[in-house]
Coordinates of C-alpha atoms in Angstrom, one line a residue:
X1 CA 23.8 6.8 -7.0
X2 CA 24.8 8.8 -4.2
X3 CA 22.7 9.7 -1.2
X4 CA 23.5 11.0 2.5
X5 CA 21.4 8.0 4.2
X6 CA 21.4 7.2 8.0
X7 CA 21.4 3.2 9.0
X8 CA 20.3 4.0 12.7
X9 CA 19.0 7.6 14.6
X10 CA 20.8 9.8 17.1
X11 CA 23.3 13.0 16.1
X12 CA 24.4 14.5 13.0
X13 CA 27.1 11.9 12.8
X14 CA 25.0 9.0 11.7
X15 CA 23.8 10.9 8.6
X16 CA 26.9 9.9 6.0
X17 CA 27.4 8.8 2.1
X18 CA 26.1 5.7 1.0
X19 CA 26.1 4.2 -2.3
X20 CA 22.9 2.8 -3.4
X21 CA 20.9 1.8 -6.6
X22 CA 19.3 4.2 -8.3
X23 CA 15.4 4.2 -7.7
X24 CA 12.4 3.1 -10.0
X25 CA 10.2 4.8 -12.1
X26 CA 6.9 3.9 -11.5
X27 CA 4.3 4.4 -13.7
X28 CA 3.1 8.2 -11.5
X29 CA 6.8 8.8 -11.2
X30 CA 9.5 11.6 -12.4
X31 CA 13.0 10.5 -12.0
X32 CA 14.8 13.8 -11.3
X33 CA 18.7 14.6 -11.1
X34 CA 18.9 16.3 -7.9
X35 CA 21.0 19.8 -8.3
X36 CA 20.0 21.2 -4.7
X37 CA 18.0 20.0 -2.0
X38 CA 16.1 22.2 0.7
X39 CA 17.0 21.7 5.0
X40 CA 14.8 21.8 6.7
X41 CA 14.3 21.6 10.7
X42 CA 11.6 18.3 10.1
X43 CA 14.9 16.7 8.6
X44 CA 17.2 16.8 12.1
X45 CA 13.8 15.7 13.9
X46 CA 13.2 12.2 11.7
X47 CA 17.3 11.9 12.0
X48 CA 16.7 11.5 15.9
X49 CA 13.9 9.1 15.5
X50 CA 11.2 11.9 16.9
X51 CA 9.1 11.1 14.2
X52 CA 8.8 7.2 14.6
X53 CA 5.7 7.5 16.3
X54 CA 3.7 9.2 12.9
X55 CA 5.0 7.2 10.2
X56 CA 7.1 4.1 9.2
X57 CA 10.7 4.2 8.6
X58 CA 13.0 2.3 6.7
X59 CA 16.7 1.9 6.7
X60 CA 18.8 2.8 4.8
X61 CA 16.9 6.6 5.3
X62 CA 18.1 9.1 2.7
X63 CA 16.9 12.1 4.4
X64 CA 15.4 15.5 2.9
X65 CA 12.1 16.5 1.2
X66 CA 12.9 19.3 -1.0
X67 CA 14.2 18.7 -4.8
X68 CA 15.2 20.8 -7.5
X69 CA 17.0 19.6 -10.8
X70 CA 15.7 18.1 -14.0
X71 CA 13.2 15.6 -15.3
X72 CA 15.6 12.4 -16.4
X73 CA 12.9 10.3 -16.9
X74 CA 9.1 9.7 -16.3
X75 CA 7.0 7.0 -15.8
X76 CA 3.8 5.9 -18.3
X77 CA 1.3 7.5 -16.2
X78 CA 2.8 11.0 -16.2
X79 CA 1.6 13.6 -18.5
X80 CA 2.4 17.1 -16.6
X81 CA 6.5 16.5 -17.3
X82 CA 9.4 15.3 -19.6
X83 CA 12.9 14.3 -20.0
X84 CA 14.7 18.1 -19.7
X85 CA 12.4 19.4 -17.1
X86 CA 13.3 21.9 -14.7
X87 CA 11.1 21.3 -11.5
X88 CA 10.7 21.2 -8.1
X89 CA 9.5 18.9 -5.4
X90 CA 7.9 18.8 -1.4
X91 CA 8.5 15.0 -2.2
X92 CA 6.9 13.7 1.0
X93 CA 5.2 10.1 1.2
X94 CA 3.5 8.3 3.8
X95 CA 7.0 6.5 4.7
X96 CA 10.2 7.5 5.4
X97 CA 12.7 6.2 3.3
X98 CA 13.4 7.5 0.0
X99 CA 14.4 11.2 0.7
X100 CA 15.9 14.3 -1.7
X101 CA 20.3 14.2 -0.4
X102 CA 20.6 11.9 -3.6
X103 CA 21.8 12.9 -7.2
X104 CA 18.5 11.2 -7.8
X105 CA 14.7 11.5 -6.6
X106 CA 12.1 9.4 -8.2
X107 CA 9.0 11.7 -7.1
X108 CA 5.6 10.8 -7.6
X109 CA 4.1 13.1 -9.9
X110 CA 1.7 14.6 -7.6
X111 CA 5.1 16.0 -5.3
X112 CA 6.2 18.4 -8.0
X113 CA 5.9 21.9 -10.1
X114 CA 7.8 23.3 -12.8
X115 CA 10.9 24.9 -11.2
X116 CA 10.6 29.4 -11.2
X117 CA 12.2 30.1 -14.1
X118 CA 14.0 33.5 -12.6
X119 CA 16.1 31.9 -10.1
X120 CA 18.6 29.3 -9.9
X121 CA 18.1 25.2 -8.2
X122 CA 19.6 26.5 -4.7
X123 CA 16.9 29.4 -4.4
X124 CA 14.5 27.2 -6.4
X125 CA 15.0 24.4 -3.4
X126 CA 14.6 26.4 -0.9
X127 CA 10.5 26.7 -1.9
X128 CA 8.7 23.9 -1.9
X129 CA 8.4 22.5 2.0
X130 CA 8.7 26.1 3.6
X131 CA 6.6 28.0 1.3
X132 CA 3.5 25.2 1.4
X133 CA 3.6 25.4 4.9
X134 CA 2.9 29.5 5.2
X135 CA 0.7 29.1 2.1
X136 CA -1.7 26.3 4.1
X137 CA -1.3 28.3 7.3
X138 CA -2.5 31.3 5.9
X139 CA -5.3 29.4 4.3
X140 CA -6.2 27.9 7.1
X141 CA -6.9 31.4 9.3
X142 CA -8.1 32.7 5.9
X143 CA -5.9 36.1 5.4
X144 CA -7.1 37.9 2.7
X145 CA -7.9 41.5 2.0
X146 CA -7.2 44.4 5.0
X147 CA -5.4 41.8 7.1
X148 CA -3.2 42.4 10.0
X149 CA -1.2 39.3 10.6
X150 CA 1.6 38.5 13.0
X151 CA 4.0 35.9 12.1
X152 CA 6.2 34.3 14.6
X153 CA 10.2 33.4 13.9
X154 CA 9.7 36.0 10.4
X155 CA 13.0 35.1 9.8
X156 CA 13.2 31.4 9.3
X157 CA 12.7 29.4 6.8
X158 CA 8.6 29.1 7.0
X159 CA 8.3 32.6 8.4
X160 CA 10.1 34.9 5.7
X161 CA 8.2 33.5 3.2
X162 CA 4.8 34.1 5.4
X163 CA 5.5 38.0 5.6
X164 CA 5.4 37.7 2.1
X165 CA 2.9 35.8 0.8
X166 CA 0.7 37.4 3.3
X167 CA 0.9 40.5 1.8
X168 CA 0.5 38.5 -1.8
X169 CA -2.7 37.5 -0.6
X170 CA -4.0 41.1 0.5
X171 CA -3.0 41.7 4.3
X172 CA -2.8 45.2 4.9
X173 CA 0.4 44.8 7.4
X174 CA 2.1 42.4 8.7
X175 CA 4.1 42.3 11.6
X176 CA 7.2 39.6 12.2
X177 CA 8.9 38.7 15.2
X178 CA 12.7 38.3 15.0
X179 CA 15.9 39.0 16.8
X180 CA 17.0 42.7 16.8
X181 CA 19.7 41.1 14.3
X182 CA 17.1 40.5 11.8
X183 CA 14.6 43.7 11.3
X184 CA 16.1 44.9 9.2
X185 CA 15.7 41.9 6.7
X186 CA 12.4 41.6 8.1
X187 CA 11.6 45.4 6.9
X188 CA 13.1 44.5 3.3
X189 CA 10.4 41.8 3.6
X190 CA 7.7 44.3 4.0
X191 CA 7.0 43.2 7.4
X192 CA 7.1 45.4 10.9
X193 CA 9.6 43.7 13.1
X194 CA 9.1 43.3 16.4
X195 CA 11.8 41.4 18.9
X196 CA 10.5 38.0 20.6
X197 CA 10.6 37.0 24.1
X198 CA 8.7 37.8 27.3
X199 CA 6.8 40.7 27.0
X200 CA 5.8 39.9 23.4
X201 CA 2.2 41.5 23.5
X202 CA 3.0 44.7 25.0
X203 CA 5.2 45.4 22.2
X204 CA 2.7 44.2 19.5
X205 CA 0.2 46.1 21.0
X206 CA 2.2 49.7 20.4
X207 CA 2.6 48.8 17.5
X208 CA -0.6 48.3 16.6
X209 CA -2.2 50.7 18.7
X210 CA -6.1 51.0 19.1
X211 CA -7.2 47.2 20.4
X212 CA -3.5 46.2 20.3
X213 CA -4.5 42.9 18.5
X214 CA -4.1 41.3 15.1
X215 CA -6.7 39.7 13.0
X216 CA -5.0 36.4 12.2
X217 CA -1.3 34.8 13.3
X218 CA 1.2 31.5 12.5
X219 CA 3.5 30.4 14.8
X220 CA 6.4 28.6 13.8
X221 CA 8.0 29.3 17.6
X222 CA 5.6 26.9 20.0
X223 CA 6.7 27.6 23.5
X224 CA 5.4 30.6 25.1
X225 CA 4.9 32.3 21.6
X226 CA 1.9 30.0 20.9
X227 CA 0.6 30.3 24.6
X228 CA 0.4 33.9 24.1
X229 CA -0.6 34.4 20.7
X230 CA -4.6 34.3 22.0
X231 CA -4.2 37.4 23.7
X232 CA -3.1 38.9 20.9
X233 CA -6.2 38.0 18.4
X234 CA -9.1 39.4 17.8
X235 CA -10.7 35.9 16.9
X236 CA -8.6 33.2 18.9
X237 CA -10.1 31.0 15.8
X238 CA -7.5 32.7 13.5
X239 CA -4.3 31.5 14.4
X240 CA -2.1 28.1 13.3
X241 CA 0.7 26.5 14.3
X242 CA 3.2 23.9 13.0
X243 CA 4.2 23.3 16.5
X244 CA 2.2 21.6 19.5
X245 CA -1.1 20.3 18.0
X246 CA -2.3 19.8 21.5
X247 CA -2.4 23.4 23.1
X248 CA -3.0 24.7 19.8
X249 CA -6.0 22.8 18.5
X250 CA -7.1 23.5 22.4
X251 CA -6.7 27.1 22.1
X252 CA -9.6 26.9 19.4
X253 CA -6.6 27.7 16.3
X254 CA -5.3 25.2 13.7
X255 CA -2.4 22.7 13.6
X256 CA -0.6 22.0 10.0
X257 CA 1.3 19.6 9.0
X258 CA 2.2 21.0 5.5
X259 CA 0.3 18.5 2.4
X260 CA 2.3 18.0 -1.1
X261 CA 0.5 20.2 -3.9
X262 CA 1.1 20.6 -7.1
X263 CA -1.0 23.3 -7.5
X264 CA -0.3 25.3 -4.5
X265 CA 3.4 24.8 -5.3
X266 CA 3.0 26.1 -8.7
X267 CA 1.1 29.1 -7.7
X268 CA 4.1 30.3 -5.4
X269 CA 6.5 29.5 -8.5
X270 CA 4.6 31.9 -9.9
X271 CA 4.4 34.3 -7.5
X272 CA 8.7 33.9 -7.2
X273 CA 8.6 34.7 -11.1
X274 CA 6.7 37.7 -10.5
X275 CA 9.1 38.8 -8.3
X276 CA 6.4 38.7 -5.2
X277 CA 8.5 35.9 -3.0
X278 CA 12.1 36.0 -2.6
X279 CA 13.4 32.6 -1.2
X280 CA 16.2 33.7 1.2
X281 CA 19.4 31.2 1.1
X282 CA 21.5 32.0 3.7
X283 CA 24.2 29.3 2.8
X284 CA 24.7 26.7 0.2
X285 CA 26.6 23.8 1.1
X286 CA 27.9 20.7 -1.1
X287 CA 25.8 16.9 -0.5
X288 CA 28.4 15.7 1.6
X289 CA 28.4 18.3 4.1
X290 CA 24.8 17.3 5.1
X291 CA 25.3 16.8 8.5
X292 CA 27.1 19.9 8.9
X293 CA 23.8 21.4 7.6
X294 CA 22.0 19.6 10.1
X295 CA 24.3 21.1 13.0
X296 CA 23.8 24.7 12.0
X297 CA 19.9 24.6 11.4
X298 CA 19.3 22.5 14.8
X299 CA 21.7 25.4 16.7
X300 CA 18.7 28.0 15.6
X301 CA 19.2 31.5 14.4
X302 CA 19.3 30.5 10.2
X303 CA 18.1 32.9 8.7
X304 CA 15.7 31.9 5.8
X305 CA 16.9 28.6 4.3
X306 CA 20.1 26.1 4.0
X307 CA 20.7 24.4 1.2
X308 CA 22.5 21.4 -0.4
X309 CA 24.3 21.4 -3.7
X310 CA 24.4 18.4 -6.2
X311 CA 27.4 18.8 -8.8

């Protein structure tokens, strides 16, 4: 098969095509034919080698953990799926080896959901890692009913689909920080958009009036978005962040580092065939271009989700 693999780390110039054998079907394993495969910004990090310290790696490293396409093949063990198959897959493992830029992905069983059947593999690719994240940071600071919820970088790849499955899950407003470029994509959203940078809780806190706070918060930002976002909570308890588990967990909020699940995955399919979540692609790009991929979502500024095509 083919498969954008690196053989050592550094730029987006080590990630190239390789030819290697296809994989195994194990007995919990799907073997799917890749026909789009999510970016996303963990994918440039493991490429330079800033994940070495969390888990092994192995070369050659096919990067990526999204996949969508179709069920070629599944192993004994597998009940949930068969040959024809539309699905998709947050196919992480406790390595880091046998990744999604391949025509072929042989995910274990547990990684995957039916594909949404109202949208096509690109949109469909663009789901599983970035919507599993806001789902188990949402969780974790427990929105639910009458909400207010403020969601930093609303118009990445994590955040747009925060704004949205917040209000899924009963917040009464949310409110999105973004470049002035953005709001109106964050207002489409159903979100209040608010620009980022210094300054950050007097803004929040006309727009909210009374207390000027928020009940509950995800950052995907770090920096001084996370330092700040305290102030800006009524209960410093209810916020989480995918960045800095130090300051953080110190702050009294919740680090996540997004967990494969079948069943949260299929419940956002759902919600996507409902027409509650929109998966925003803001460019599709063939296999082979992978490392351009890589360049334009380590620049910043992508707006929702990049993602590569498998003919």
């Amino acid at each position: 098969m083919k498969a954008m693999a690196l053989t050592e780390f550094g730029g987006p110039e080590v990630l190239s095509e390789h030819e290697l054998d296809d994989p195994l079907v194990g007995p919990d394993r799907v073997l799917v034919e890749t026909r789009a495969a999510g970016v996303n910004p963990v994918d440039w990090k493991i490429r330079r080698g800033y994940l070495r310290g969390l888990f092994p790696h192995h070369t050659p490293l096919v990067s990526g953990w999204d996949v969508a396409g179709v069920v070629r093949a599944v192993g004994p063990a597998v009940t949930d799926y068969r040959p024809g198959d539309e699905v998709v897959g947050y196919v992480r493992e406790d390595h880091v080896q046998n990744g999604t830029y391949a025509e072929l992905v042989a995910a274990p069983d547990r990684t995957l959901a039916h594909k949404p059947a109202s949208v096509d593999f690109p949109e469909a690719a663009g789901l599983p890692l970035a919507g599993l994240t806001a789902l188990q940071m949402l969780r974790a600071v427990g929105v639910g009913e009458r909400d207010s919820v403020l969601v930093h970088a609303a118009a990445g790849g994590v955040g747009h689909l925060g704004v949205q499955i917040a209000r899924a899950l009963g917040a009464s407003r949310v409110i999105g920080t973004a470049s002035e470029r953005n709001h109106e994509f964050l207002r489409e959203l159903g979100a209040e958009p608010v620009t980022y940078g210094p300054g950050l809780p007097g803004r929040v806190a006309e727009i909210v009036g009374g207390d000027g706070r928020v009940d509950a918060a995800l950052d995907m930002a770090g920096g001084t978005a996370l330092t700040e976002t305290p102030e800006l909570l009524r209960d410093v308890s209810r916020h989480a962040s995918v960045e800095d588990p130090q300051t953080v967990t110190a702050q009294g909020g919740h680090y996540v580092f997004v967990r494969p699940d079948s069943a949260d995955l299929n419940w956002l399919a759902r919600l996507v065939d409902r027409g509650d979540l929109r998966v925003e692609v803001q460019q599709t790009m063939p296999l082979s271009e992978a490392a351009r991929a890589h360049e334009l979502l380590e620049q910043g500024h992508v707006r929702g989700k990049l993602v590569l095509t498998v003919s």
